[in-house]
Amino acid sequence: MLWVDKYRPKTLDQMIVHQDIVQNLKKLVSEQDCPHLLFYGPSGSGKKTLVRALLRQMFGASAEKVKVENKTWKIDAGTRTIEIELTTLSSTHHVEMNPSDAGFQDRYIVQEIIKEMAKNRPIDTKGKKSFKVLVLNEVDKLSREAQHSLRRTMEKYSASCRLILCCNSSSKVTEAIRSRCLNIRINSPPEDEIVKVLEFTAKKEGLTLPAGFAARIAGKTNRSLRRAVLSFETCRVQQYPFSSNQAIPPMDWEEYVSEIVSETMTEQSPKMLFQVRGKLYELLINCIPAEIILKRMLYELLRKLDSELKHEVCHWAAYYEHRMRQGQKAIFHLEAFVAKFMSIYKAFLISTFA
Amino acid sequence: MAPLGQTSQHQPWVEKYRPKQVKDVAHQDEVVRVLTNTLQTSNCPHMLFYGPPGTGKTTTALAVAHQLYGPELYRSRVLELNASDDRGINVVRTKIKGFAAVAVGSTQRQGGYPCPPFKIIILDEADSMTEDAQNALRRTMETYSKVTRFFFICNYISRIIEPLASRCAKFRFKPLSEEVMSSRIQHICNEEGLNLDAEALSTLGSISQGDLRRAITYLQGAARLYGSSITSSDLISVSGVVPVEVVESLFTACKIGNFDLANKEVNNIIAEGYPVSQVLSQVFDLIIESGELSDEQKARISQKLAEADKCLVDGADEYLQLLDAASDTIRALHNMPQEFSYET
Ligand SMILES: Nc1ncnc2c1ncn2[C@@H]1O[C@H](COP(=O)(O)OP(=O)(O)OP(=O)(O)O)[C@@H](O)[C@H]1O
Ligand SMILES: [Mg+2]
């Protein structure tokens, strides 16, 4: 088991980061009338861990006895029947799912499956709480229709069912949904808290940490707790005992993006564009999300470029990412960005050195 | 309606304090006046309620229906459909039409309720119905207007097709004013035994921007977290508004004009998890009120903020949009040309 999973805290009391939020959550669920909750914050900031620990706080250890089910639902959509596959994780008190997995059919999940679950009274009424909980992940990825479909369900059945919604960006959740929840922001933990987690992990694994090593890892992982622990484990595999100046390897794909960027800066030509295309495909095939690739390219460019060009390049990155959202094929927009950059950069070089 | 047999102590406060009678709906005076009249004469036109979230639309529609029919007839006379129900053309042609067509019996009052000789179909969140489905409704509305009244409820009236809207009496639900909100909040505080000083009350009014549901949720959140004496800062912390300092330090970085510095601020905002749409709107407030900027600069920045906001609605990345907006703000503040130098 990876360390990120092995040392994931199970209860609110075991949480090392987000102490302030933990204290608040405890108070929030102390009564029976807790409102719906919307957790939002960057990925890797620990939302899922918090939610699991919160469930445990609400329902006790039985919330941990979960089973994973993969079920195909047949939904009657008037003229035809639609089949939707959905994976759920459930205990006697809660059901967790990722409704946006159903893509453009997500509306049916909300209208049929979630509504049915919300309607039914809790399975175990003898338990501590008189309601059950539905955990919906990535609600920011739900279509507008699906979000609309959720509105009245959240009100109508609120006595028997509470929703816990999770997302990265609450800007993408409609105002009507946000207005129905208590919004809780989960920030990326600051570096000193990440260091504490790494020290805890080291202690559990019986490892000796040279001074400053944990801080170096924390500094390289953009405040993502998950990245930090993964990175720490990689370091352990590469070299132990640790030395304080030991290299902290970047992720493979990041190195790859860095190469792409160097290449586009050395040569701006159709031939190079073609070569870059292959590499972009390679990244996409390895399931690196397109917007992450684009943002990483921008990151590398901003490190290397003259300040005069930064404004222009960041504008086009934003422009093409927006286009990509509206389009269907990510590769077109990634390539368009690379081509745009090449053209700008070439013009810049000519005007500067000609 | 919520299923019967549920005790209100297990419900979140927004539901617990949902008014059951039209006369208890706050602030929407015109609406209440007309509807009270309706309740007395037991006659009403098709109706369209529109307005922002949490202003009492659903509450009012449900209250009217309950007051007209009482608990016994409610089920047979009222059909409530909302966005959580499938309301495609098919449903319009079958379920809705079927319900609309049924004739209604006796017109006498029953159990003290007026029980007028028509049924009501409440289409809540009607702006999420497709145009085709709305079109399919036209005929049904016309054909059965003697025995069925339609209540449409929506946030955006522009999403209701004209032929439907024009058949209805329209009621605009306004964002609630601070005084009205305060008195409703006071009422809840009394019931729950909470203490809110004047400052906290006015803060709650301003952060919830006319949305009473939001105000009630904040209040409950604050009550659970901070106990029965609630201060203005408690409310701010549950509401998730972005602290002024955060927005100001982004703006300061833009004024200095250093791209990398601004980028650092943007990265920080993202890592802290602040909603970018909220940040944009607070930046907007800041520049509009600023005495240092020229009108042209304000116009240029506002335009960019608007574009970024639109992109976010389309689902664009928060970091990239905020960075782009910040970069444009820098350029506007330093009077750099709007066009880029190397674009071909
Ligand atoms: N005018 C009002 N008077 C009293 N309470 C109100 C009023 N408006 C809203 N509320 C409170 O807010 C809650 C939500 O109101 P309601 O469901 O009527 O909003 P809505 O206008 O239908 O919003 P949406 O557009 O999001 O559906 C109610 O349960 C009630 O507690
Ligand atoms: Mg409503």
PDB file of N, CA and C in Angstrom, chain A residues 228-305:
ATOM      1  N   ALA A 228       3.384  15.609  -1.931  1.00  0.00           N
ATOM      2  CA  ALA A 228       4.510  15.589  -1.010  1.00  0.00           C
ATOM      3  C   ALA A 228       4.763  14.176  -0.477  1.00  0.00           C
ATOM      4  N   VAL A 229       3.694  13.495  -0.080  1.00  0.00           N
ATOM      5  CA  VAL A 229       3.880  12.153   0.481  1.00  0.00           C
ATOM      6  C   VAL A 229       4.348  11.180  -0.608  1.00  0.00           C
ATOM      7  N   LEU A 230       3.773  11.308  -1.799  1.00  0.00           N
ATOM      8  CA  LEU A 230       4.207  10.458  -2.909  1.00  0.00           C
ATOM      9  C   LEU A 230       5.686  10.690  -3.211  1.00  0.00           C
ATOM     10  N   SER A 231       6.047  11.935  -3.242  1.00  0.00           N
ATOM     11  CA  SER A 231       7.407  12.308  -3.567  1.00  0.00           C
ATOM     12  C   SER A 231       8.382  11.785  -2.501  1.00  0.00           C
ATOM     13  N   PHE A 232       7.962  11.870  -1.270  1.00  0.00           N
ATOM     14  CA  PHE A 232       8.753  11.371  -0.146  1.00  0.00           C
ATOM     15  C   PHE A 232       8.997   9.868  -0.304  1.00  0.00           C
ATOM     16  N   GLU A 233       7.957   9.165  -0.694  1.00  0.00           N
ATOM     17  CA  GLU A 233       8.091   7.717  -0.862  1.00  0.00           C
ATOM     18  C   GLU A 233       9.050   7.388  -2.012  1.00  0.00           C
ATOM     19  N   THR A 234       8.971   8.172  -3.089  1.00  0.00           N
ATOM     20  CA  THR A 234       9.898   7.970  -4.203  1.00  0.00           C
ATOM     21  C   THR A 234      11.344   8.170  -3.751  1.00  0.00           C
ATOM     22  N   CYS A 235      11.562   9.203  -2.964  1.00  0.00           N
ATOM     23  CA  CYS A 235      12.906   9.458  -2.446  1.00  0.00           C
ATOM     24  C   CYS A 235      13.415   8.253  -1.639  1.00  0.00           C
ATOM     25  N   ARG A 236      12.514   7.690  -0.854  1.00  0.00           N
ATOM     26  CA  ARG A 236      12.856   6.536  -0.030  1.00  0.00           C
ATOM     27  C   ARG A 236      13.302   5.368  -0.895  1.00  0.00           C
ATOM     28  N   VAL A 237      12.595   5.178  -2.009  1.00  0.00           N
ATOM     29  CA  VAL A 237      12.935   4.085  -2.917  1.00  0.00           C
ATOM     30  C   VAL A 237      14.292   4.340  -3.573  1.00  0.00           C
ATOM     31  N   GLN A 238      14.556   5.606  -3.901  1.00  0.00           N
ATOM     32  CA  GLN A 238      15.787   5.909  -4.624  1.00  0.00           C
ATOM     33  C   GLN A 238      17.025   5.861  -3.751  1.00  0.00           C
ATOM     34  N   GLN A 239      16.895   6.325  -2.537  1.00  0.00           N
ATOM     35  CA  GLN A 239      18.089   6.343  -1.694  1.00  0.00           C
ATOM     36  C   GLN A 239      17.743   6.348  -0.216  1.00  0.00           C
ATOM     37  N   TYR A 240      18.264   5.368   0.506  1.00  0.00           N
ATOM     38  CA  TYR A 240      18.148   5.408   1.950  1.00  0.00           C
ATOM     39  C   TYR A 240      19.397   4.812   2.568  1.00  0.00           C
ATOM     40  N   PRO A 241      19.957   5.320   3.597  1.00  0.00           N
ATOM     41  CA  PRO A 241      19.614   6.533   4.350  1.00  0.00           C
ATOM     42  C   PRO A 241      19.593   7.794   3.475  1.00  0.00           C
ATOM     43  N   PHE A 242      18.687   8.706   3.848  1.00  0.00           N
ATOM     44  CA  PHE A 242      18.597   9.969   3.123  1.00  0.00           C
ATOM     45  C   PHE A 242      19.831  10.815   3.360  1.00  0.00           C
ATOM     46  N   SER A 243      20.169  11.632   2.369  1.00  0.00           N
ATOM     47  CA  SER A 243      21.133  12.690   2.645  1.00  0.00           C
ATOM     48  C   SER A 243      20.400  14.003   2.415  1.00  0.00           C
ATOM     49  N   SER A 244      20.814  15.033   3.131  1.00  0.00           N
ATOM     50  CA  SER A 244      19.964  16.233   3.123  1.00  0.00           C
ATOM     51  C   SER A 244      19.958  16.940   1.774  1.00  0.00           C
ATOM     52  N   ASN A 245      20.981  16.665   0.939  1.00  0.00           N
ATOM     53  CA  ASN A 245      20.966  17.318  -0.369  1.00  0.00           C
ATOM     54  C   ASN A 245      20.581  16.356  -1.501  1.00  0.00           C
ATOM     55  N   GLN A 246      20.005  15.244  -1.107  1.00  0.00           N
ATOM     56  CA  GLN A 246      19.557  14.253  -2.079  1.00  0.00           C
ATOM     57  C   GLN A 246      18.578  14.868  -3.089  1.00  0.00           C
ATOM     58  N   ALA A 247      18.693  14.412  -4.346  1.00  0.00           N
ATOM     59  CA  ALA A 247      17.819  14.970  -5.383  1.00  0.00           C
ATOM     60  C   ALA A 247      16.373  14.563  -5.128  1.00  0.00           C
ATOM     61  N   ILE A 248      15.462  15.497  -5.347  1.00  0.00           N
ATOM     62  CA  ILE A 248      14.037  15.170  -5.252  1.00  0.00           C
ATOM     63  C   ILE A 248      13.509  15.105  -6.676  1.00  0.00           C
ATOM     64  N   PRO A 249      13.300  13.897  -7.155  1.00  0.00           N
ATOM     65  CA  PRO A 249      13.000  13.750  -8.579  1.00  0.00           C
ATOM     66  C   PRO A 249      11.652  14.369  -8.933  1.00  0.00           C
ATOM     67  N   PRO A 250      11.592  15.117 -10.047  1.00  0.00           N
ATOM     68  CA  PRO A 250      10.301  15.626 -10.496  1.00  0.00           C
ATOM     69  C   PRO A 250       9.503  14.470 -11.082  1.00  0.00           C
ATOM     70  N   MET A 251       8.239  14.671 -11.289  1.00  0.00           N
ATOM     71  CA  MET A 251       7.432  13.636 -11.929  1.00  0.00           C
ATOM     72  C   MET A 251       7.873  13.483 -13.381  1.00  0.00           C
ATOM     73  N   ASP A 252       7.777  12.277 -13.892  1.00  0.00           N
ATOM     74  CA  ASP A 252       8.202  12.012 -15.268  1.00  0.00           C
ATOM     75  C   ASP A 252       7.564  12.972 -16.258  1.00  0.00           C
ATOM     76  N   TRP A 253       6.251  13.139 -16.095  1.00  0.00           N
ATOM     77  CA  TRP A 253       5.560  13.945 -17.100  1.00  0.00           C
ATOM     78  C   TRP A 253       5.983  15.400 -17.053  1.00  0.00           C
ATOM     79  N   GLU A 254       6.375  15.833 -15.873  1.00  0.00           N
ATOM     80  CA  GLU A 254       6.812  17.220 -15.765  1.00  0.00           C
ATOM     81  C   GLU A 254       8.121  17.426 -16.511  1.00  0.00           C
ATOM     82  N   GLU A 255       8.981  16.439 -16.412  1.00  0.00           N
ATOM     83  CA  GLU A 255      10.241  16.525 -17.117  1.00  0.00           C
ATOM     84  C   GLU A 255      10.000  16.565 -18.626  1.00  0.00           C
ATOM     85  N   TYR A 256       9.017  15.770 -19.020  1.00  0.00           N
ATOM     86  CA  TYR A 256       8.657  15.670 -20.421  1.00  0.00           C
ATOM     87  C   TYR A 256       8.160  17.016 -20.942  1.00  0.00           C
ATOM     88  N   VAL A 257       7.317  17.666 -20.165  1.00  0.00           N
ATOM     89  CA  VAL A 257       6.802  18.980 -20.565  1.00  0.00           C
ATOM     90  C   VAL A 257       7.949  19.980 -20.655  1.00  0.00           C
ATOM     91  N   SER A 258       8.844  19.876 -19.700  1.00  0.00           N
ATOM     92  CA  SER A 258       9.985  20.778 -19.706  1.00  0.00           C
ATOM     93  C   SER A 258      10.803  20.616 -20.992  1.00  0.00           C
ATOM     94  N   GLU A 259      10.962  19.365 -21.435  1.00  0.00           N
ATOM     95  CA  GLU A 259      11.661  19.109 -22.713  1.00  0.00           C
ATOM     96  C   GLU A 259      10.939  19.765 -23.877  1.00  0.00           C
ATOM     97  N   ILE A 260       9.616  19.571 -23.904  1.00  0.00           N
ATOM     98  CA  ILE A 260       8.833  20.146 -24.994  1.00  0.00           C
ATOM     99  C   ILE A 260       9.068  21.646 -25.077  1.00  0.00           C
ATOM    100  N   VAL A 261       9.028  22.277 -23.923  1.00  0.00           N
ATOM    101  CA  VAL A 261       9.174  23.728 -23.895  1.00  0.00           C
ATOM    102  C   VAL A 261      10.569  24.146 -24.369  1.00  0.00           C
ATOM    103  N   SER A 262      11.600  23.427 -23.939  1.00  0.00           N
ATOM    104  CA  SER A 262      12.944  23.764 -24.409  1.00  0.00           C
ATOM    105  C   SER A 262      13.038  23.647 -25.917  1.00  0.00           C
ATOM    106  N   GLU A 263      12.443  22.596 -26.455  1.00  0.00           N
ATOM    107  CA  GLU A 263      12.502  22.401 -27.901  1.00  0.00           C
ATOM    108  C   GLU A 263      11.836  23.541 -28.656  1.00  0.00           C
ATOM    109  N   THR A 264      10.646  23.935 -28.177  1.00  0.00           N
ATOM    110  CA  THR A 264       9.966  25.010 -28.906  1.00  0.00           C
ATOM    111  C   THR A 264      10.732  26.317 -28.812  1.00  0.00           C
ATOM    112  N   MET A 265      11.571  26.428 -27.790  1.00  0.00           N
ATOM    113  CA  MET A 265      12.337  27.664 -27.702  1.00  0.00           C
ATOM    114  C   MET A 265      13.592  27.633 -28.553  1.00  0.00           C
ATOM    115  N   THR A 266      14.045  26.416 -28.903  1.00  0.00           N
ATOM    116  CA  THR A 266      15.229  26.370 -29.764  1.00  0.00           C
ATOM    117  C   THR A 266      14.874  26.443 -31.242  1.00  0.00           C
ATOM    118  N   GLU A 267      13.744  25.911 -31.604  1.00  0.00           N
ATOM    119  CA  GLU A 267      13.396  25.943 -33.027  1.00  0.00           C
ATOM    120  C   GLU A 267      11.903  26.175 -33.194  1.00  0.00           C
ATOM    121  N   GLN A 268      11.543  27.139 -34.041  1.00  0.00           N
ATOM    122  CA  GLN A 268      10.132  27.390 -34.300  1.00  0.00           C
ATOM    123  C   GLN A 268       9.846  27.088 -35.759  1.00  0.00           C
ATOM    124  N   SER A 269       9.323  25.903 -35.996  1.00  0.00           N
ATOM    125  CA  SER A 269       9.106  25.482 -37.383  1.00  0.00           C
ATOM    126  C   SER A 269       7.996  24.441 -37.426  1.00  0.00           C
ATOM    127  N   PRO A 270       7.377  24.262 -38.602  1.00  0.00           N
ATOM    128  CA  PRO A 270       6.367  23.208 -38.747  1.00  0.00           C
ATOM    129  C   PRO A 270       6.917  21.843 -38.357  1.00  0.00           C
ATOM    130  N   LYS A 271       8.180  21.618 -38.670  1.00  0.00           N
ATOM    131  CA  LYS A 271       8.783  20.333 -38.352  1.00  0.00           C
ATOM    132  C   LYS A 271       8.798  20.112 -36.835  1.00  0.00           C
ATOM    133  N   MET A 272       9.191  21.160 -36.127  1.00  0.00           N
ATOM    134  CA  MET A 272       9.234  21.052 -34.671  1.00  0.00           C
ATOM    135  C   MET A 272       7.826  20.888 -34.096  1.00  0.00           C
ATOM    136  N   LEU A 273       6.878  21.585 -34.707  1.00  0.00           N
ATOM    137  CA  LEU A 273       5.495  21.469 -34.243  1.00  0.00           C
ATOM    138  C   LEU A 273       5.019  20.025 -34.357  1.00  0.00           C
ATOM    139  N   PHE A 274       5.409  19.414 -35.458  1.00  0.00           N
ATOM    140  CA  PHE A 274       5.038  18.023 -35.690  1.00  0.00           C
ATOM    141  C   PHE A 274       5.648  17.119 -34.621  1.00  0.00           C
ATOM    142  N   GLN A 275       6.877  17.384 -34.312  1.00  0.00           N
ATOM    143  CA  GLN A 275       7.583  16.590 -33.306  1.00  0.00           C
ATOM    144  C   GLN A 275       6.920  16.756 -31.924  1.00  0.00           C
ATOM    145  N   VAL A 276       6.543  17.991 -31.636  1.00  0.00           N
ATOM    146  CA  VAL A 276       5.892  18.279 -30.354  1.00  0.00           C
ATOM    147  C   VAL A 276       4.544  17.573 -30.275  1.00  0.00           C
ATOM    148  N   ARG A 277       3.868  17.531 -31.403  1.00  0.00           N
ATOM    149  CA  ARG A 277       2.556  16.864 -31.414  1.00  0.00           C
ATOM    150  C   ARG A 277       2.650  15.447 -30.863  1.00  0.00           C
ATOM    151  N   GLY A 278       3.664  14.725 -31.337  1.00  0.00           N
ATOM    152  CA  GLY A 278       3.856  13.351 -30.869  1.00  0.00           C
ATOM    153  C   GLY A 278       3.993  13.302 -29.358  1.00  0.00           C
ATOM    154  N   LYS A 279       4.745  14.245 -28.834  1.00  0.00           N
ATOM    155  CA  LYS A 279       4.970  14.236 -27.388  1.00  0.00           C
ATOM    156  C   LYS A 279       3.703  14.602 -26.613  1.00  0.00           C
ATOM    157  N   LEU A 280       2.951  15.520 -27.166  1.00  0.00           N
ATOM    158  CA  LEU A 280       1.694  15.893 -26.495  1.00  0.00           C
ATOM    159  C   LEU A 280       0.746  14.694 -26.456  1.00  0.00           C
ATOM    160  N   TYR A 281       0.714  14.000 -27.589  1.00  0.00           N
ATOM    161  CA  TYR A 281      -0.116  12.791 -27.630  1.00  0.00           C
ATOM    162  C   TYR A 281       0.322  11.807 -26.547  1.00  0.00           C
ATOM    163  N   GLU A 282       1.621  11.648 -26.463  1.00  0.00           N
ATOM    164  CA  GLU A 282       2.174  10.740 -25.470  1.00  0.00           C
ATOM    165  C   GLU A 282       1.672  11.080 -24.056  1.00  0.00           C
ATOM    166  N   LEU A 283       1.681  12.367 -23.746  1.00  0.00           N
ATOM    167  CA  LEU A 283       1.214  12.798 -22.426  1.00  0.00           C
ATOM    168  C   LEU A 283      -0.271  12.503 -22.237  1.00  0.00           C
ATOM    169  N   LEU A 284      -1.041  12.802 -23.286  1.00  0.00           N
ATOM    170  CA  LEU A 284      -2.486  12.580 -23.181  1.00  0.00           C
ATOM    171  C   LEU A 284      -2.804  11.101 -23.014  1.00  0.00           C
ATOM    172  N   ILE A 285      -2.064  10.274 -23.757  1.00  0.00           N
ATOM    173  CA  ILE A 285      -2.281   8.829 -23.650  1.00  0.00           C
ATOM    174  C   ILE A 285      -2.010   8.357 -22.229  1.00  0.00           C
ATOM    175  N   ASN A 286      -1.067   9.014 -21.580  1.00  0.00           N
ATOM    176  CA  ASN A 286      -0.772   8.635 -20.199  1.00  0.00           C
ATOM    177  C   ASN A 286      -1.690   9.301 -19.177  1.00  0.00           C
ATOM    178  N   CYS A 287      -2.811   9.784 -19.689  1.00  0.00           N
ATOM    179  CA  CYS A 287      -3.851  10.314 -18.806  1.00  0.00           C
ATOM    180  C   CYS A 287      -3.454  11.552 -18.017  1.00  0.00           C
ATOM    181  N   ILE A 288      -2.515  12.319 -18.548  1.00  0.00           N
ATOM    182  CA  ILE A 288      -2.270  13.617 -17.920  1.00  0.00           C
ATOM    183  C   ILE A 288      -3.334  14.561 -18.481  1.00  0.00           C
ATOM    184  N   PRO A 289      -4.159  15.140 -17.622  1.00  0.00           N
ATOM    185  CA  PRO A 289      -5.235  15.999 -18.136  1.00  0.00           C
ATOM    186  C   PRO A 289      -4.685  17.175 -18.949  1.00  0.00           C
ATOM    187  N   ALA A 290      -5.399  17.499 -20.023  1.00  0.00           N
ATOM    188  CA  ALA A 290      -4.887  18.498 -20.956  1.00  0.00           C
ATOM    189  C   ALA A 290      -4.623  19.855 -20.303  1.00  0.00           C
ATOM    190  N   GLU A 291      -5.517  20.253 -19.378  1.00  0.00           N
ATOM    191  CA  GLU A 291      -5.299  21.595 -18.812  1.00  0.00           C
ATOM    192  C   GLU A 291      -4.084  21.610 -17.889  1.00  0.00           C
ATOM    193  N   ILE A 292      -3.775  20.441 -17.327  1.00  0.00           N
ATOM    194  CA  ILE A 292      -2.570  20.351 -16.495  1.00  0.00           C
ATOM    195  C   ILE A 292      -1.323  20.496 -17.371  1.00  0.00           C
ATOM    196  N   ILE A 293      -1.369  19.865 -18.539  1.00  0.00           N
ATOM    197  CA  ILE A 293      -0.242  19.977 -19.471  1.00  0.00           C
ATOM    198  C   ILE A 293      -0.053  21.440 -19.860  1.00  0.00           C
ATOM    199  N   LEU A 294      -1.154  22.081 -20.212  1.00  0.00           N
ATOM    200  CA  LEU A 294      -1.084  23.473 -20.649  1.00  0.00           C
ATOM    201  C   LEU A 294      -0.536  24.366 -19.540  1.00  0.00           C
ATOM    202  N   LYS A 295      -1.015  24.138 -18.334  1.00  0.00           N
ATOM    203  CA  LYS A 295      -0.563  24.981 -17.229  1.00  0.00           C
ATOM    204  C   LYS A 295       0.919  24.752 -16.944  1.00  0.00           C
ATOM    205  N   ARG A 296       1.337  23.500 -17.109  1.00  0.00           N
ATOM    206  CA  ARG A 296       2.750  23.212 -16.869  1.00  0.00           C
ATOM    207  C   ARG A 296       3.622  23.851 -17.938  1.00  0.00           C
ATOM    208  N   MET A 297       3.143  23.832 -19.181  1.00  0.00           N
ATOM    209  CA  MET A 297       3.902  24.493 -20.244  1.00  0.00           C
ATOM    210  C   MET A 297       4.059  25.968 -19.912  1.00  0.00           C
ATOM    211  N   LEU A 298       2.964  26.563 -19.469  1.00  0.00           N
ATOM    212  CA  LEU A 298       3.015  27.979 -19.121  1.00  0.00           C
ATOM    213  C   LEU A 298       4.010  28.202 -17.984  1.00  0.00           C
ATOM    214  N   TYR A 299       3.963  27.321 -17.006  1.00  0.00           N
ATOM    215  CA  TYR A 299       4.867  27.439 -15.864  1.00  0.00           C
ATOM    216  C   TYR A 299       6.326  27.457 -16.325  1.00  0.00           C
ATOM    217  N   GLU A 300       6.664  26.501 -17.219  1.00  0.00           N
ATOM    218  CA  GLU A 300       8.036  26.432 -17.726  1.00  0.00           C
ATOM    219  C   GLU A 300       8.384  27.689 -18.526  1.00  0.00           C
ATOM    220  N   LEU A 301       7.440  28.129 -19.349  1.00  0.00           N
ATOM    221  CA  LEU A 301       7.691  29.307 -20.175  1.00  0.00           C
ATOM    222  C   LEU A 301       7.915  30.550 -19.314  1.00  0.00           C
ATOM    223  N   LEU A 302       7.078  30.698 -18.312  1.00  0.00           N
ATOM    224  CA  LEU A 302       7.199  31.886 -17.467  1.00  0.00           C
ATOM    225  C   LEU A 302       8.535  31.911 -16.734  1.00  0.00           C
ATOM    226  N   ARG A 303       9.085  30.735 -16.494  1.00  0.00           N
ATOM    227  CA  ARG A 303      10.399  30.685 -15.846  1.00  0.00           C
ATOM    228  C   ARG A 303      11.499  31.152 -16.771  1.00  0.00           C
ATOM    229  N   LYS A 304      11.272  30.903 -18.090  1.00  0.00           N
ATOM    230  CA  LYS A 304      12.369  31.116 -19.016  1.00  0.00           C
ATOM    231  C   LYS A 304      12.278  32.416 -19.805  1.00  0.00           C
ATOM    232  N   LEU A 305      11.081  32.957 -19.937  1.00  0.00           N
ATOM    233  CA  LEU A 305      10.899  34.059 -20.875  1.00  0.00           C
ATOM    234  C   LEU A 305      11.260  35.412 -20.301  1.00  0.00           C
TER     235      LEU A 305
END
